[in-house]
Coordinates of C-alpha atoms in Angstrom, one line a residue:
Chain T
D829 CA 103.6 83.4 -30.4
A830 CA 105.9 84.7 -33.1
G831 CA 109.4 83.5 -33.0
V832 CA 112.6 85.6 -33.5
T833 CA 112.3 87.5 -36.8
Q834 CA 115.1 88.9 -38.9
S835 CA 115.2 91.2 -41.8
P836 CA 116.1 91.2 -44.6
T837 CA 116.3 87.5 -45.5
H838 CA 118.9 88.0 -48.2
L839 CA 121.2 90.8 -48.9
I840 CA 123.8 91.5 -51.7
K841 CA 126.3 94.3 -51.2
T842 CA 129.7 95.3 -52.7
R843 CA 133.0 95.7 -50.9
G844 CA 133.3 98.9 -49.0
Q845 CA 129.6 99.3 -48.5
H846 CA 127.7 99.5 -45.2
V847 CA 124.9 97.1 -44.1
T848 CA 122.3 97.1 -41.3
L849 CA 120.6 93.9 -40.3
R850 CA 117.6 93.8 -38.0
C851 CA 116.2 91.5 -35.4
S852 CA 113.1 91.3 -33.4
P853 CA 113.2 89.0 -30.3
I854 CA 110.4 86.9 -29.0
S855 CA 108.0 88.9 -27.0
G856 CA 109.2 89.2 -23.4
H857 CA 112.8 88.3 -24.2
K858 CA 115.2 91.0 -23.1
S859 CA 118.5 89.4 -24.3
V860 CA 119.6 89.5 -28.0
S861 CA 122.8 88.0 -29.3
W862 CA 124.3 88.1 -32.8
Y863 CA 126.3 85.3 -34.4
Q864 CA 128.1 85.0 -37.8
Q865 CA 128.1 81.7 -39.5
V866 CA 130.5 81.1 -42.5
L867 CA 129.6 78.3 -44.8
G868 CA 130.7 75.0 -43.4
Q869 CA 131.5 76.4 -39.9
G870 CA 129.5 76.7 -36.6
P871 CA 128.2 80.1 -35.6
Q872 CA 130.6 82.5 -34.0
F873 CA 129.5 84.9 -31.3
I874 CA 129.6 88.6 -32.3
F875 CA 127.6 90.5 -29.6
Q876 CA 125.1 90.1 -26.7
Y877 CA 122.9 92.8 -25.5
Y878 CA 120.6 92.9 -22.5
E879 CA 118.4 95.7 -21.4
K880 CA 120.0 97.8 -24.1
E881 CA 123.5 97.4 -22.8
E882 CA 126.3 95.5 -24.4
R883 CA 127.1 92.5 -22.3
G884 CA 129.6 90.6 -24.4
R885 CA 131.6 91.1 -27.5
G886 CA 133.3 88.5 -29.6
N887 CA 136.6 88.6 -31.6
F888 CA 135.3 90.9 -34.4
P889 CA 136.8 94.1 -35.7
D890 CA 135.4 97.5 -34.9
R891 CA 133.6 97.6 -38.3
F892 CA 131.0 95.5 -36.5
S893 CA 128.7 97.3 -34.1
A894 CA 125.3 96.8 -32.7
R895 CA 122.6 98.3 -30.5
Q896 CA 119.4 97.4 -28.8
F897 CA 116.3 99.5 -28.7
P898 CA 113.8 100.1 -25.9
N899 CA 111.5 97.5 -27.4
Y900 CA 114.3 95.0 -27.2
S901 CA 114.8 94.8 -31.0
S902 CA 118.3 95.0 -32.2
E903 CA 120.4 96.1 -35.2
L904 CA 123.8 94.8 -36.3
N905 CA 125.8 97.2 -38.4
V906 CA 128.8 96.3 -40.5
N907 CA 130.9 99.1 -42.1
A908 CA 133.5 98.8 -44.9
L909 CA 132.3 95.4 -46.0
L910 CA 134.9 92.8 -47.0
L911 CA 134.4 89.7 -49.1
G912 CA 135.1 87.7 -45.9
D913 CA 131.9 89.2 -44.3
S914 CA 129.8 87.0 -46.7
A915 CA 128.0 84.7 -44.2
L916 CA 124.6 83.9 -42.5
Y917 CA 124.0 86.3 -39.7
L918 CA 122.0 84.8 -36.9
C919 CA 120.1 86.6 -34.2
A920 CA 119.1 84.7 -31.0
S921 CA 117.0 85.9 -28.0
S922 CA 116.5 84.5 -24.5
P923 CA 114.5 85.6 -21.5
E924 CA 117.5 85.8 -19.2
G925 CA 120.3 88.3 -19.4
Q926 CA 123.0 86.8 -17.2
G927 CA 124.7 84.7 -19.8
P928 CA 123.4 82.1 -22.2
Y929 CA 123.1 79.4 -19.6
N930 CA 119.7 78.5 -21.0
E931 CA 118.1 77.8 -24.4
Q932 CA 118.7 80.4 -27.1
F933 CA 115.9 80.9 -29.6
F934 CA 117.3 81.6 -33.0
G935 CA 115.9 83.5 -35.9
P936 CA 116.1 82.2 -39.6
G937 CA 119.1 84.4 -40.3
T938 CA 120.1 87.0 -42.9
R939 CA 122.2 85.8 -45.7
L940 CA 124.8 88.5 -46.6
T941 CA 126.8 88.2 -49.9
V942 CA 129.6 90.6 -50.5
L943 CA 130.7 90.9 -54.1
Chain U
S856 CA 138.1 80.2 -31.2
Q857 CA 135.9 77.2 -31.0
Q858 CA 135.4 75.4 -27.8
G859 CA 133.5 72.3 -29.0
E860 CA 134.5 69.9 -31.7
E861 CA 132.0 67.5 -33.1
D862 CA 132.9 64.0 -34.4
P863 CA 132.3 62.7 -37.0
Q864 CA 132.1 65.6 -39.4
A865 CA 129.7 63.7 -41.6
L866 CA 127.5 60.7 -40.9
S867 CA 125.3 58.8 -43.5
I868 CA 122.8 56.2 -42.2
Q869 CA 119.5 54.5 -43.2
E870 CA 116.2 55.3 -41.8
G871 CA 115.6 53.3 -38.6
E872 CA 119.2 53.2 -37.6
N873 CA 120.6 55.0 -34.7
A874 CA 122.9 58.1 -35.1
T875 CA 125.6 59.0 -32.5
M876 CA 127.6 62.2 -32.6
N877 CA 130.2 63.2 -30.2
C878 CA 131.5 66.5 -28.9
S879 CA 134.7 67.4 -27.0
Y880 CA 135.3 70.8 -25.4
K881 CA 138.3 72.4 -23.8
T882 CA 137.5 74.4 -20.7
S883 CA 135.0 73.9 -17.7
I884 CA 131.4 74.5 -18.5
N885 CA 128.1 75.4 -16.8
N886 CA 126.1 73.5 -19.3
L887 CA 126.2 72.0 -22.8
Q888 CA 123.6 72.3 -25.4
W889 CA 122.8 70.6 -28.7
Y890 CA 121.3 72.4 -31.7
R891 CA 120.0 71.3 -35.1
Q892 CA 120.3 73.4 -38.3
N893 CA 118.4 72.5 -41.5
S894 CA 119.8 73.7 -44.8
G895 CA 121.7 76.8 -43.5
R896 CA 118.7 78.3 -41.7
G897 CA 118.2 79.2 -38.0
L898 CA 119.2 76.8 -35.3
V899 CA 116.7 74.9 -33.2
H900 CA 117.5 74.0 -29.7
L901 CA 117.3 70.3 -28.9
I902 CA 118.5 69.7 -25.4
L903 CA 120.5 71.2 -22.6
I904 CA 122.4 69.2 -20.1
R905 CA 124.0 70.9 -16.9
S906 CA 127.4 70.1 -15.7
N907 CA 126.1 68.2 -12.7
E908 CA 124.0 65.9 -14.9
R909 CA 125.3 62.8 -16.6
E910 CA 122.4 61.8 -19.0
K911 CA 119.3 63.4 -20.3
H912 CA 116.5 62.2 -22.6
S913 CA 114.1 64.0 -24.8
G914 CA 111.9 61.9 -27.1
R915 CA 114.2 60.0 -29.4
L916 CA 117.2 62.0 -28.2
R917 CA 119.7 60.9 -25.5
V918 CA 122.5 63.1 -24.4
T919 CA 125.4 62.1 -22.2
L920 CA 128.0 64.3 -20.5
D921 CA 131.3 63.3 -19.1
T922 CA 132.9 66.3 -17.5
S923 CA 136.0 64.3 -16.5
K924 CA 136.7 63.7 -20.2
K925 CA 135.2 67.0 -21.4
S926 CA 133.0 65.2 -23.8
S927 CA 129.3 64.8 -24.7
S928 CA 127.4 62.5 -27.1
L929 CA 124.1 62.9 -28.8
L930 CA 122.2 59.8 -29.7
I931 CA 119.2 59.9 -32.1
T932 CA 117.3 56.6 -32.1
A933 CA 115.2 55.3 -35.0
S934 CA 116.4 58.0 -37.4
R935 CA 114.1 59.4 -39.9
A936 CA 114.7 61.3 -43.2
A937 CA 113.5 64.4 -41.4
D938 CA 116.5 64.2 -39.0
T939 CA 118.7 65.1 -41.9
A940 CA 120.5 68.3 -40.7
S941 CA 123.6 69.6 -39.2
Y942 CA 124.0 69.1 -35.5
F943 CA 126.0 71.4 -33.2
C944 CA 127.1 71.3 -29.7
A945 CA 127.5 74.6 -27.8
T946 CA 129.0 75.6 -24.5
D947 CA 129.0 78.9 -22.7
N948 CA 132.1 81.0 -22.6
Q949 CA 133.8 81.6 -19.2
A950 CA 132.2 85.1 -19.0
G951 CA 128.8 83.6 -19.5
T952 CA 128.0 86.0 -22.3
A953 CA 128.1 83.8 -25.4
L954 CA 127.5 80.3 -26.7
I955 CA 130.6 78.8 -28.4
F956 CA 129.8 76.3 -31.1
G957 CA 131.7 73.5 -32.7
K958 CA 131.9 73.0 -36.5
G959 CA 129.0 70.5 -36.5
T960 CA 128.2 67.0 -37.7
T961 CA 126.2 66.7 -40.9
L962 CA 123.8 63.9 -40.7
S963 CA 122.2 62.4 -43.7
V964 CA 119.4 59.9 -43.3
S965 CA 118.2 58.1 -46.4
S966 CA 115.0 56.2 -46.9

């Protein structure tokens, strides 16, 4: 079975631009979560979606938004990019939707660089 | 904010030695998980221990959990060069909607 896939692998943007990151969960997984990992830090939670509904939101500004599609894939959008948005963006899926009490399956990440 | 804090931040050992990493957290948990990350790529789940468990084994991994001290440890026995990676502990937030990670321990195993 294919694992969690993310696209693109790398991305370079300039300040003020908009970016869309994509994630396809493992087949059968209905929950998708997004995390931001700044160099040298652990991942920080951004959003969780389950059955196309937002179930959780981390402490990120409104410039960050996401959605989940009927096929359970997901997009993370970031507007008005800042230098500080440069990070590895990780997507994780799991079969359950009532919280990440169980194993999360992570994708390889999208490395975003903002110049 | 980060729930878990790993200790030490960095650890260098020789192949064949054991590696022990510790994690402390602040609030009550349902479970605690350990993940590995190679070279800034995606995280790989290693082991999950529930709050009513005290010890769990998986291959060369042993995890302990002490809820009274709000701490956990990960022991990797007979380390190999391939174990070189960053290791993170993660707990669920109180709403049960997210994993909260520590800053990680960077393990370097030399041959």
